[in-house]
mmCIF file of C-alpha atoms and ligand atoms in Angstrom:
data_model
loop_
_atom_site.group_PDB
_atom_site.id
_atom_site.type_symbol
_atom_site.label_atom_id
_atom_site.label_comp_id
_atom_site.label_asym_id
_atom_site.label_seq_id
_atom_site.Cartn_x
_atom_site.Cartn_y
_atom_site.Cartn_z
ATOM 1 C CA MET K 12 -7.770 0.635 -18.347
ATOM 2 C CA THR K 13 -4.208 -0.144 -17.220
ATOM 3 C CA ALA K 14 -3.250 0.196 -13.612
ATOM 4 C CA LEU K 15 0.343 0.776 -12.553
ATOM 5 C CA ALA K 16 0.883 -0.020 -8.865
ATOM 6 C CA VAL K 17 0.325 1.306 -5.368
ATOM 7 C CA HIS K 18 3.508 1.506 -3.279
ATOM 8 C CA ILE K 19 2.799 1.635 0.429
ATOM 9 C CA PHE K 20 5.499 2.813 2.827
ATOM 10 C CA GLY K 21 4.327 2.174 6.339
ATOM 11 C CA SER K 22 3.930 0.310 9.568
ATOM 12 C CA ILE K 23 3.324 -3.383 10.013
ATOM 13 C CA ASN K 24 2.006 -4.323 13.458
ATOM 14 C CA LEU K 25 0.668 -7.295 15.246
ATOM 15 C CA ASP K 26 -2.518 -6.197 17.044
ATOM 16 C CA ILE K 27 -3.161 -7.990 20.344
ATOM 17 C CA ILE K 28 -6.747 -7.166 21.231
ATOM 18 C CA THR K 29 -8.247 -7.945 24.635
ATOM 19 C CA SER K 30 -11.930 -7.539 25.510
ATOM 20 C CA LEU K 31 -12.488 -6.347 29.082
ATOM 21 C CA GLU K 32 -15.449 -5.443 31.274
ATOM 22 C CA HIS K 33 -13.708 -2.168 32.132
ATOM 23 C CA LEU K 34 -10.321 -0.637 31.297
ATOM 24 C CA PRO K 35 -7.723 -0.960 34.108
ATOM 25 C CA ARG K 36 -7.027 2.057 36.298
ATOM 26 C CA PRO K 37 -3.368 2.722 37.224
ATOM 27 C CA GLY K 38 -2.159 -0.157 39.419
ATOM 28 C CA GLU K 39 -5.234 -2.312 38.722
ATOM 29 C CA THR K 40 -5.238 -5.820 37.251
ATOM 30 C CA VAL K 41 -8.282 -6.885 35.244
ATOM 31 C CA MET K 42 -9.131 -10.238 33.670
ATOM 32 C CA ALA K 43 -9.827 -10.344 29.923
ATOM 33 C CA MET K 44 -12.990 -12.014 28.602
ATOM 34 C CA ALA K 45 -11.385 -12.772 25.229
ATOM 35 C CA THR K 46 -8.231 -12.075 23.285
ATOM 36 C CA ALA K 47 -7.382 -12.053 19.589
ATOM 37 C CA ARG K 48 -4.252 -11.686 17.491
ATOM 38 C CA LEU K 49 -4.910 -9.742 14.299
ATOM 39 C CA PRO K 50 -2.796 -8.195 11.544
ATOM 40 C CA GLY K 51 -2.541 -4.417 11.912
ATOM 41 C CA GLY K 52 -0.469 -1.275 11.485
ATOM 42 C CA LYS K 53 -1.682 1.567 9.296
ATOM 43 C CA GLY K 54 0.653 0.629 6.449
ATOM 44 C CA ALA K 55 -0.402 -3.015 6.387
ATOM 45 C CA ASN K 56 -4.101 -2.118 6.716
ATOM 46 C CA GLN K 57 -3.925 0.322 3.822
ATOM 47 C CA ALA K 58 -2.051 -2.232 1.719
ATOM 48 C CA VAL K 59 -4.821 -4.781 2.282
ATOM 49 C CA ALA K 60 -7.475 -2.190 1.386
ATOM 50 C CA ALA K 61 -5.648 -1.270 -1.846
ATOM 51 C CA ALA K 62 -5.094 -4.915 -2.817
ATOM 52 C CA ARG K 63 -8.752 -5.829 -2.207
ATOM 53 C CA MET K 64 -9.726 -2.861 -4.393
ATOM 54 C CA GLY K 65 -7.728 -4.638 -7.119
ATOM 55 C CA ALA K 66 -4.419 -2.720 -7.108
ATOM 56 C CA GLU K 67 -1.067 -4.316 -7.696
ATOM 57 C CA THR K 68 0.318 -3.478 -4.259
ATOM 58 C CA TYR K 69 3.904 -3.243 -3.037
ATOM 59 C CA MET K 70 4.602 -2.949 0.682
ATOM 60 C CA VAL K 71 7.738 -1.250 1.961
ATOM 61 C CA GLY K 72 8.355 -1.598 5.696
ATOM 62 C CA ALA K 73 10.164 -3.582 8.366
ATOM 63 C CA VAL K 74 9.342 -6.472 10.698
ATOM 64 C CA GLY K 75 11.384 -8.494 13.188
ATOM 65 C CA GLU K 76 12.863 -11.861 12.272
ATOM 66 C CA GLY K 77 10.685 -13.857 14.685
ATOM 67 C CA ASP K 78 7.341 -15.630 14.350
ATOM 68 C CA SER K 79 5.267 -12.436 14.524
ATOM 69 C CA GLY K 80 7.106 -10.955 11.548
ATOM 70 C CA SER K 81 6.722 -14.126 9.470
ATOM 71 C CA TRP K 82 3.051 -14.333 10.363
ATOM 72 C CA MET K 83 2.426 -10.712 9.321
ATOM 73 C CA LEU K 84 4.184 -11.275 5.996
ATOM 74 C CA SER K 85 2.107 -14.389 5.368
ATOM 75 C CA ARG K 86 -1.084 -12.407 6.073
ATOM 76 C CA LEU K 87 -0.059 -9.705 3.574
ATOM 77 C CA LYS K 88 0.931 -12.281 0.941
ATOM 78 C CA ALA K 89 -2.448 -13.976 1.354
ATOM 79 C CA ASP K 90 -3.994 -10.762 -0.019
ATOM 80 C CA GLY K 91 -1.639 -10.834 -3.000
ATOM 81 C CA ILE K 92 0.594 -8.025 -1.663
ATOM 82 C CA ASP K 93 4.233 -8.016 -2.819
ATOM 83 C CA VAL K 94 6.325 -7.923 0.384
ATOM 84 C CA GLY K 95 9.715 -7.879 -1.377
ATOM 85 C CA GLY K 96 10.287 -4.378 0.082
ATOM 86 C CA VAL K 97 9.763 -5.469 3.683
ATOM 87 C CA ALA K 98 13.015 -5.904 5.629
ATOM 88 C CA MET K 99 13.195 -8.713 8.223
ATOM 89 C CA LEU K 100 15.485 -7.339 10.898
ATOM 90 C CA PRO K 101 17.412 -9.543 13.326
ATOM 91 C CA GLY K 102 17.274 -8.729 17.042
ATOM 92 C CA VAL K 103 14.222 -6.442 16.780
ATOM 93 C CA ASP K 104 10.594 -7.155 17.603
ATOM 94 C CA THR K 105 7.831 -6.718 15.059
ATOM 95 C CA GLY K 106 5.762 -3.625 15.879
ATOM 96 C CA THR K 107 2.977 -4.538 18.276
ATOM 97 C CA ALA K 108 -0.203 -2.712 19.313
ATOM 98 C CA TYR K 109 -1.748 -3.789 22.633
ATOM 99 C CA ILE K 110 -5.404 -2.819 22.344
ATOM 100 C CA ALA K 111 -7.872 -3.133 25.212
ATOM 101 C CA VAL K 112 -11.586 -2.651 24.449
ATOM 102 C CA ASP K 113 -14.180 -2.353 27.233
ATOM 103 C CA SER K 114 -17.837 -3.363 27.218
ATOM 104 C CA VAL K 115 -18.972 0.006 25.791
ATOM 105 C CA GLY K 116 -16.365 0.037 23.014
ATOM 106 C CA GLU K 117 -13.997 2.521 24.706
ATOM 107 C CA ASN K 118 -10.380 1.571 24.091
ATOM 108 C CA GLN K 119 -6.799 2.013 25.237
ATOM 109 C CA VAL K 120 -3.930 1.398 22.863
ATOM 110 C CA ILE K 121 -0.219 1.021 23.586
ATOM 111 C CA VAL K 122 1.958 0.821 20.476
ATOM 112 C CA VAL K 123 5.462 -0.603 20.574
ATOM 113 C CA PRO K 124 6.998 0.581 17.255
ATOM 114 C CA GLY K 125 9.657 -2.178 17.154
ATOM 115 C CA ALA K 126 10.977 -2.742 13.636
ATOM 116 C CA ASN K 127 8.798 0.066 12.196
ATOM 117 C CA ALA K 128 11.142 2.606 13.805
ATOM 118 C CA ARG K 129 14.053 1.088 11.855
ATOM 119 C CA LEU K 130 12.673 1.664 8.356
ATOM 120 C CA ARG K 131 15.554 3.109 6.296
ATOM 121 C CA ASP K 132 16.863 3.395 2.744
ATOM 122 C CA ALA K 133 13.483 3.466 1.068
ATOM 123 C CA ARG K 134 13.716 4.244 -2.658
ATOM 124 C CA PRO K 135 11.654 6.860 -4.559
ATOM 125 C CA VAL K 136 8.732 5.645 -6.704
ATOM 126 C CA SER K 137 8.761 6.619 -10.375
ATOM 127 C CA GLU K 138 5.143 5.892 -11.365
ATOM 128 C CA GLY K 139 1.784 4.846 -10.002
ATOM 129 C CA VAL K 140 0.849 5.916 -6.495
ATOM 130 C CA LEU K 141 2.941 6.350 -3.348
ATOM 131 C CA LEU K 142 0.980 6.136 -0.090
ATOM 132 C CA ALA K 143 2.448 6.565 3.412
ATOM 133 C CA GLN K 144 1.373 7.302 6.987
ATOM 134 C CA LEU K 145 3.248 8.591 10.020
ATOM 135 C CA GLU K 146 3.856 5.395 12.026
ATOM 136 C CA VAL K 147 7.318 5.096 10.415
ATOM 137 C CA PRO K 148 10.156 7.656 10.740
ATOM 138 C CA VAL K 149 9.617 10.918 8.868
ATOM 139 C CA SER K 150 13.366 10.896 8.132
ATOM 140 C CA ALA K 151 12.844 7.734 6.024
ATOM 141 C CA LEU K 152 9.826 9.177 4.196
ATOM 142 C CA LEU K 153 11.225 12.620 3.411
ATOM 143 C CA PRO K 154 13.679 11.633 0.623
ATOM 144 C CA VAL K 155 11.055 9.304 -0.867
ATOM 145 C CA PHE K 156 8.400 12.032 -1.027
ATOM 146 C CA ALA K 157 10.862 14.675 -2.218
ATOM 147 C CA LYS K 158 12.097 12.532 -5.139
ATOM 148 C CA SER K 159 9.133 10.376 -6.212
ATOM 149 C CA LYS K 160 7.410 11.063 -9.550
ATOM 150 C CA ALA K 161 4.363 8.974 -8.580
ATOM 151 C CA VAL K 162 1.141 10.527 -7.277
ATOM 152 C CA ARG K 163 2.144 11.123 -3.645
ATOM 153 C CA ILE K 164 -0.477 10.596 -0.961
ATOM 154 C CA LEU K 165 0.270 11.163 2.716
ATOM 155 C CA ASN K 166 -2.150 10.052 5.399
ATOM 156 C CA GLY K 167 -1.187 12.350 8.261
ATOM 157 C CA ALA K 168 -1.929 9.754 10.932
ATOM 158 C CA PRO K 169 -1.021 9.755 13.710
ATOM 159 C CA ALA K 170 -0.555 13.538 13.835
ATOM 160 C CA VAL K 171 3.195 13.433 14.422
ATOM 161 C CA GLN K 172 4.279 17.075 14.247
ATOM 162 C CA GLU K 173 7.536 16.364 12.352
ATOM 163 C CA GLY K 174 5.303 15.006 9.582
ATOM 164 C CA ARG K 175 4.638 18.608 8.531
ATOM 165 C CA ALA K 176 8.034 18.558 6.803
ATOM 166 C CA LEU K 177 6.436 16.243 4.220
ATOM 167 C CA PHE K 178 3.472 18.474 3.381
ATOM 168 C CA GLU K 179 5.212 20.469 0.666
ATOM 169 C CA HIS K 180 6.072 17.200 -1.126
ATOM 170 C CA VAL K 181 2.602 15.650 -1.230
ATOM 171 C CA ASP K 182 -0.070 15.807 -3.921
ATOM 172 C CA ILE K 183 -2.877 14.678 -1.616
ATOM 173 C CA LEU K 184 -2.905 14.950 2.174
ATOM 174 C CA ILE K 185 -5.551 12.890 4.000
ATOM 175 C CA VAL K 186 -6.355 13.653 7.648
ATOM 176 C CA ASN K 187 -9.282 13.151 9.976
ATOM 177 C CA GLN K 188 -10.675 16.152 11.856
ATOM 178 C CA HIS K 189 -8.551 15.587 14.973
ATOM 179 C CA GLU K 190 -5.369 15.269 12.937
ATOM 180 C CA MET K 191 -6.266 18.416 10.990
ATOM 181 C CA ALA K 192 -6.721 20.317 14.259
ATOM 182 C CA ALA K 193 -3.476 18.918 15.706
ATOM 183 C CA PHE K 194 -1.397 19.896 12.646
ATOM 184 C CA LEU K 195 -2.861 23.403 12.706
ATOM 185 C CA GLY K 196 -2.332 23.791 16.463
ATOM 186 C CA LEU K 197 -6.092 24.192 17.096
ATOM 187 C CA GLU K 198 -7.571 23.154 20.422
ATOM 188 C CA SER K 199 -10.470 21.312 18.806
ATOM 189 C CA ALA K 200 -11.776 20.365 15.370
ATOM 190 C CA PRO K 201 -14.557 22.437 13.746
ATOM 191 C CA ASP K 202 -18.131 21.102 13.883
ATOM 192 C CA ASN K 203 -18.971 18.315 11.461
ATOM 193 C CA ASP K 204 -22.013 20.099 10.052
ATOM 194 C CA ASP K 205 -20.325 23.292 8.883
ATOM 195 C CA MET K 206 -18.568 22.316 5.651
ATOM 196 C CA ALA K 207 -17.590 25.911 4.836
ATOM 197 C CA VAL K 208 -15.682 26.217 8.112
ATOM 198 C CA ILE K 209 -14.056 22.787 7.740
ATOM 199 C CA ALA K 210 -13.034 23.666 4.163
ATOM 200 C CA GLU K 211 -11.471 26.963 5.185
ATOM 201 C CA THR K 212 -9.661 25.260 8.075
ATOM 202 C CA ALA K 213 -8.398 22.455 5.822
ATOM 203 C CA ARG K 214 -6.994 25.008 3.344
ATOM 204 C CA GLY K 215 -4.610 25.995 6.153
ATOM 205 C CA LEU K 216 -2.774 22.720 5.395
ATOM 206 C CA LEU K 217 -2.233 23.473 1.678
ATOM 207 C CA ARG K 218 1.336 24.336 0.710
ATOM 208 C CA ARG K 219 0.938 24.549 -3.104
ATOM 209 C CA GLU K 220 -1.830 25.536 -5.552
ATOM 210 C CA ASP K 221 -1.964 22.055 -7.093
ATOM 211 C CA GLN K 222 -2.400 20.174 -3.807
ATOM 212 C CA THR K 223 -5.543 18.585 -2.389
ATOM 213 C CA VAL K 224 -6.394 18.103 1.281
ATOM 214 C CA ILE K 225 -9.033 15.512 2.159
ATOM 215 C CA VAL K 226 -10.603 15.594 5.603
ATOM 216 C CA THR K 227 -12.419 12.421 6.618
ATOM 217 C CA LEU K 228 -15.439 13.160 8.781
ATOM 218 C CA GLY K 229 -16.553 9.761 10.115
ATOM 219 C CA ALA K 230 -20.316 9.343 9.632
ATOM 220 C CA ALA K 231 -20.372 12.715 7.801
ATOM 221 C CA GLY K 232 -18.240 11.374 4.921
ATOM 222 C CA ALA K 233 -15.262 13.229 3.486
ATOM 223 C CA LEU K 234 -14.458 16.729 2.275
ATOM 224 C CA ALA K 235 -11.813 17.411 -0.395
ATOM 225 C CA VAL K 236 -10.471 20.941 -0.792
ATOM 226 C CA ARG K 237 -8.121 22.835 -3.070
ATOM 227 C CA THR K 238 -7.625 26.548 -3.478
ATOM 228 C CA GLY K 239 -10.981 27.806 -4.812
ATOM 229 C CA TRP K 240 -12.608 24.334 -4.955
ATOM 230 C CA GLN K 241 -14.226 21.868 -2.588
ATOM 231 C CA LEU K 242 -16.269 18.675 -2.752
ATOM 232 C CA HIS K 243 -18.192 17.035 0.072
ATOM 233 C CA VAL K 244 -19.003 13.341 -0.315
ATOM 234 C CA PRO K 245 -21.530 12.057 2.242
ATOM 235 C CA ALA K 246 -20.962 8.694 3.951
ATOM 236 C CA LEU K 247 -22.980 5.606 3.149
ATOM 237 C CA PRO K 248 -25.412 5.353 6.089
ATOM 238 C CA VAL K 249 -24.548 2.209 8.092
ATOM 239 C CA ILE K 250 -24.734 0.933 11.652
ATOM 240 C CA PRO K 251 -21.055 0.222 12.385
ATOM 241 C CA VAL K 252 -19.819 -2.864 14.224
ATOM 242 C CA ASP K 253 -16.582 -0.976 14.890
ATOM 243 C CA THR K 254 -14.871 1.882 13.064
ATOM 244 C CA ILE K 255 -11.328 0.520 13.516
ATOM 245 C CA GLY K 256 -9.477 0.827 10.221
ATOM 246 C CA ALA K 257 -12.119 2.963 8.449
ATOM 247 C CA GLY K 258 -9.589 5.720 7.762
ATOM 248 C CA ASP K 259 -7.054 3.159 6.528
ATOM 249 C CA CYS K 260 -9.644 1.632 4.220
ATOM 250 C CA PHE K 261 -10.494 5.057 2.788
ATOM 251 C CA CYS K 262 -6.802 5.768 2.033
ATOM 252 C CA GLY K 263 -6.017 2.364 0.511
ATOM 253 C CA ALA K 264 -9.156 2.270 -1.652
ATOM 254 C CA LEU K 265 -8.617 5.835 -2.898
ATOM 255 C CA ALA K 266 -4.988 5.065 -3.793
ATOM 256 C CA ALA K 267 -6.040 1.981 -5.768
ATOM 257 C CA LEU K 268 -8.571 3.924 -7.844
ATOM 258 C CA LEU K 269 -6.270 6.877 -8.537
ATOM 259 C CA ASP K 270 -3.672 4.355 -9.697
ATOM 260 C CA GLU K 271 -6.168 3.185 -12.331
ATOM 261 C CA GLY K 272 -6.603 6.720 -13.609
ATOM 262 C CA VAL K 273 -9.995 7.337 -12.014
ATOM 263 C CA SER K 274 -10.280 11.078 -11.257
ATOM 264 C CA LEU K 275 -10.328 12.196 -7.649
ATOM 265 C CA GLU K 276 -13.946 13.381 -7.945
ATOM 266 C CA GLU K 277 -15.066 9.973 -9.237
ATOM 267 C CA ALA K 278 -12.879 7.995 -6.810
ATOM 268 C CA LEU K 279 -14.080 9.699 -3.623
ATOM 269 C CA PRO K 280 -17.567 8.104 -3.491
ATOM 270 C CA TYR K 281 -16.015 4.637 -3.962
ATOM 271 C CA ALA K 282 -13.520 5.263 -1.145
ATOM 272 C CA THR K 283 -16.284 6.432 1.216
ATOM 273 C CA VAL K 284 -18.436 3.402 0.418
ATOM 274 C CA ALA K 285 -15.425 1.093 0.937
ATOM 275 C CA ALA K 286 -14.724 2.744 4.316
ATOM 276 C CA ALA K 287 -18.369 2.410 5.395
ATOM 277 C CA LEU K 288 -18.288 -1.301 4.489
ATOM 278 C CA CYS K 289 -15.125 -1.642 6.587
ATOM 279 C CA THR K 290 -17.072 -0.474 9.665
ATOM 280 C CA LEU K 291 -19.419 -3.450 9.223
ATOM 281 C CA GLY K 292 -16.687 -5.985 10.018
ATOM 282 C CA GLN K 293 -14.567 -6.477 13.137
ATOM 283 C CA GLY K 294 -11.018 -5.139 13.240
ATOM 284 C CA ALA K 295 -9.029 -3.374 10.539
ATOM 285 C CA ALA K 296 -7.378 -5.518 7.850
ATOM 286 C CA PRO K 297 -9.880 -8.407 8.065
ATOM 287 C CA ALA K 298 -12.756 -5.938 7.529
ATOM 288 C CA MET K 299 -11.432 -4.391 4.291
ATOM 289 C CA PRO K 300 -14.049 -4.953 1.552
ATOM 290 C CA MET K 301 -13.495 -6.521 -1.857
ATOM 291 C CA ARG K 302 -13.963 -4.296 -4.898
ATOM 292 C CA GLU K 303 -17.093 -6.124 -6.095
ATOM 293 C CA ALA K 304 -18.929 -5.295 -2.858
ATOM 294 C CA VAL K 305 -18.146 -1.590 -3.305
ATOM 295 C CA GLU K 306 -19.113 -1.499 -7.004
ATOM 296 C CA ASP K 307 -22.318 -3.451 -6.330
ATOM 297 C CA LEU K 308 -23.431 -0.827 -3.836
ATOM 298 C CA ILE K 309 -22.608 2.086 -6.133
ATOM 299 C CA GLY K 310 -24.147 0.288 -9.089
ATOM 300 C CA ARG K 311 -21.383 0.749 -11.657
ATOM 301 C CA PRO K 312 -17.707 -0.145 -12.065
ATOM 302 C CA ALA K 313 -15.201 2.557 -11.115
ATOM 303 C CA THR K 314 -13.201 1.839 -14.290
ATOM 304 C CA GLU K 315 -15.841 3.540 -16.453
ATOM 305 C CA HIS K 316 -14.166 6.754 -15.357
ATOM 306 C CA ALA K 317 -10.518 5.815 -15.879
ATOM 307 C CA LEU K 318 -8.153 8.039 -17.846
ATOM 308 C CA PRO K 319 -5.782 6.557 -20.444
ATOM 309 C CA ILE K 320 -2.367 5.992 -18.911
ATOM 310 C CA LYS K 321 -0.602 8.690 -20.962
ATOM 311 C CA ASN K 322 -2.835 11.376 -19.420
ATOM 312 C CA ARG K 323 -2.072 10.338 -15.900
ATOM 313 C CA SER K 324 0.106 12.342 -13.561
ATOM 314 C CA ALA K 325 -0.322 14.237 -10.337
ATOM 315 C CA ALA K 326 -1.501 17.177 -12.475
ATOM 316 C CA SER K 327 -4.436 15.159 -13.870
ATOM 317 C CA LEU K 328 -5.840 14.808 -10.344
ATOM 318 C CA SER K 329 -7.557 18.131 -10.843
HETATM 319 P P1 ADP G 422 -10.408 7.621 11.149
HETATM 320 O O1 ADP G 422 -10.744 6.177 11.105
HETATM 321 O O2 ADP G 422 -9.036 7.924 10.641
HETATM 322 O O3 ADP G 422 -10.711 8.316 12.444
HETATM 323 P P2 ADP G 422 -12.906 8.604 10.035
HETATM 324 O O4 ADP G 422 -13.571 8.248 11.317
HETATM 325 O O5 ADP G 422 -13.089 9.984 9.529
HETATM 326 O O6 ADP G 422 -11.343 8.334 10.064
HETATM 327 O O7 ADP G 422 -13.414 7.552 8.948
HETATM 328 C C1 ADP G 422 -12.856 7.469 7.662
HETATM 329 C C2 ADP G 422 -13.963 7.262 6.638
HETATM 330 O O8 ADP G 422 -14.698 6.083 6.977
HETATM 331 C C3 ADP G 422 -14.990 8.394 6.600
HETATM 332 O O9 ADP G 422 -14.600 9.397 5.687
HETATM 333 C C4 ADP G 422 -16.242 7.647 6.128
HETATM 334 O O10 ADP G 422 -16.227 7.559 4.708
HETATM 335 C C5 ADP G 422 -16.075 6.239 6.725
HETATM 336 N N1 ADP G 422 -16.805 6.123 8.002
HETATM 337 C C6 ADP G 422 -16.300 6.214 9.259
HETATM 338 N N2 ADP G 422 -17.251 6.086 10.198
HETATM 339 C C7 ADP G 422 -18.405 5.892 9.505
HETATM 340 C C8 ADP G 422 -19.785 5.686 9.885
HETATM 341 N N3 ADP G 422 -20.150 5.677 11.170
HETATM 342 N N4 ADP G 422 -20.683 5.522 8.899
HETATM 343 C C9 ADP G 422 -20.333 5.530 7.595
HETATM 344 N N5 ADP G 422 -19.076 5.732 7.176
HETATM 345 C C10 ADP G 422 -18.119 5.901 8.103
#
């Protein structure tokens, strides 16, 4: 088994989380019971998930030159992530998400994109896996997706409509049900229990015969579809502490396994177990599980299924 690398193009945010009795109404001031500063951003979260799954992980993104940016880079480096592709930009703030959580777990999030909006000049990836999300400009991602020879995975989150321009250039598109509905212009997502309807709806996002769309379904697991094929993988039953970052964990873990040459069918159960484990810890990046915890639960190492490197390409996904 020889892995190449997972190249993550995405957002790097500082998450400022406040715990409140109730969320403020317009014009209201409320006192927080506790506050925490945690690493976040979909790109950074997915990078941590991939690295903890054992992938050699390269992060491409942008932070501001100040303390927040340095702190985020130190957090990523602590997980062994190569941050050589992260620009430190003068005169710009690091992306910041202000998250308020009330006593019943309801939340409000305000994201200030900061340096993430300045990501430019990203280079195509020739091998391994490319993984991106939509918290950085689509204009920066488009040339990378159009020219990369790596397995190209797009997590269509958040459901930024311009992101549809990337769909023809992806090998695997990962969305949750709400994102799927938003990209298709539907008012609501189909019911979780009707896999045939979800599969048919998801096929509306396919642009080529050799593409795969994966819809994550929360506690109902994940459904992968291609033309004439589908696979539903149930979730590991857990009682979540919080589901923040579960989708990011799924994407990062899946990317790491595909990079090793594990087939999509074999990788999906590992990614769903990793994502379920992520719901058992607080926050996003800090809750990403280590590979051993995932393999222990499944009962065998994922590498038993790996393809030799010469047989690996986007085509071998099917
Ligand atoms: P997002 O976090 O993007 O909204 P989902 O809620 O669909 O995405 O979660 C992503 C993945 O995390 C799911 O496919 C599933 O494998 C896992 N997951 C999420 N919530 C739960 C849960 N309550 N129990 C078990 N697994 C979960």
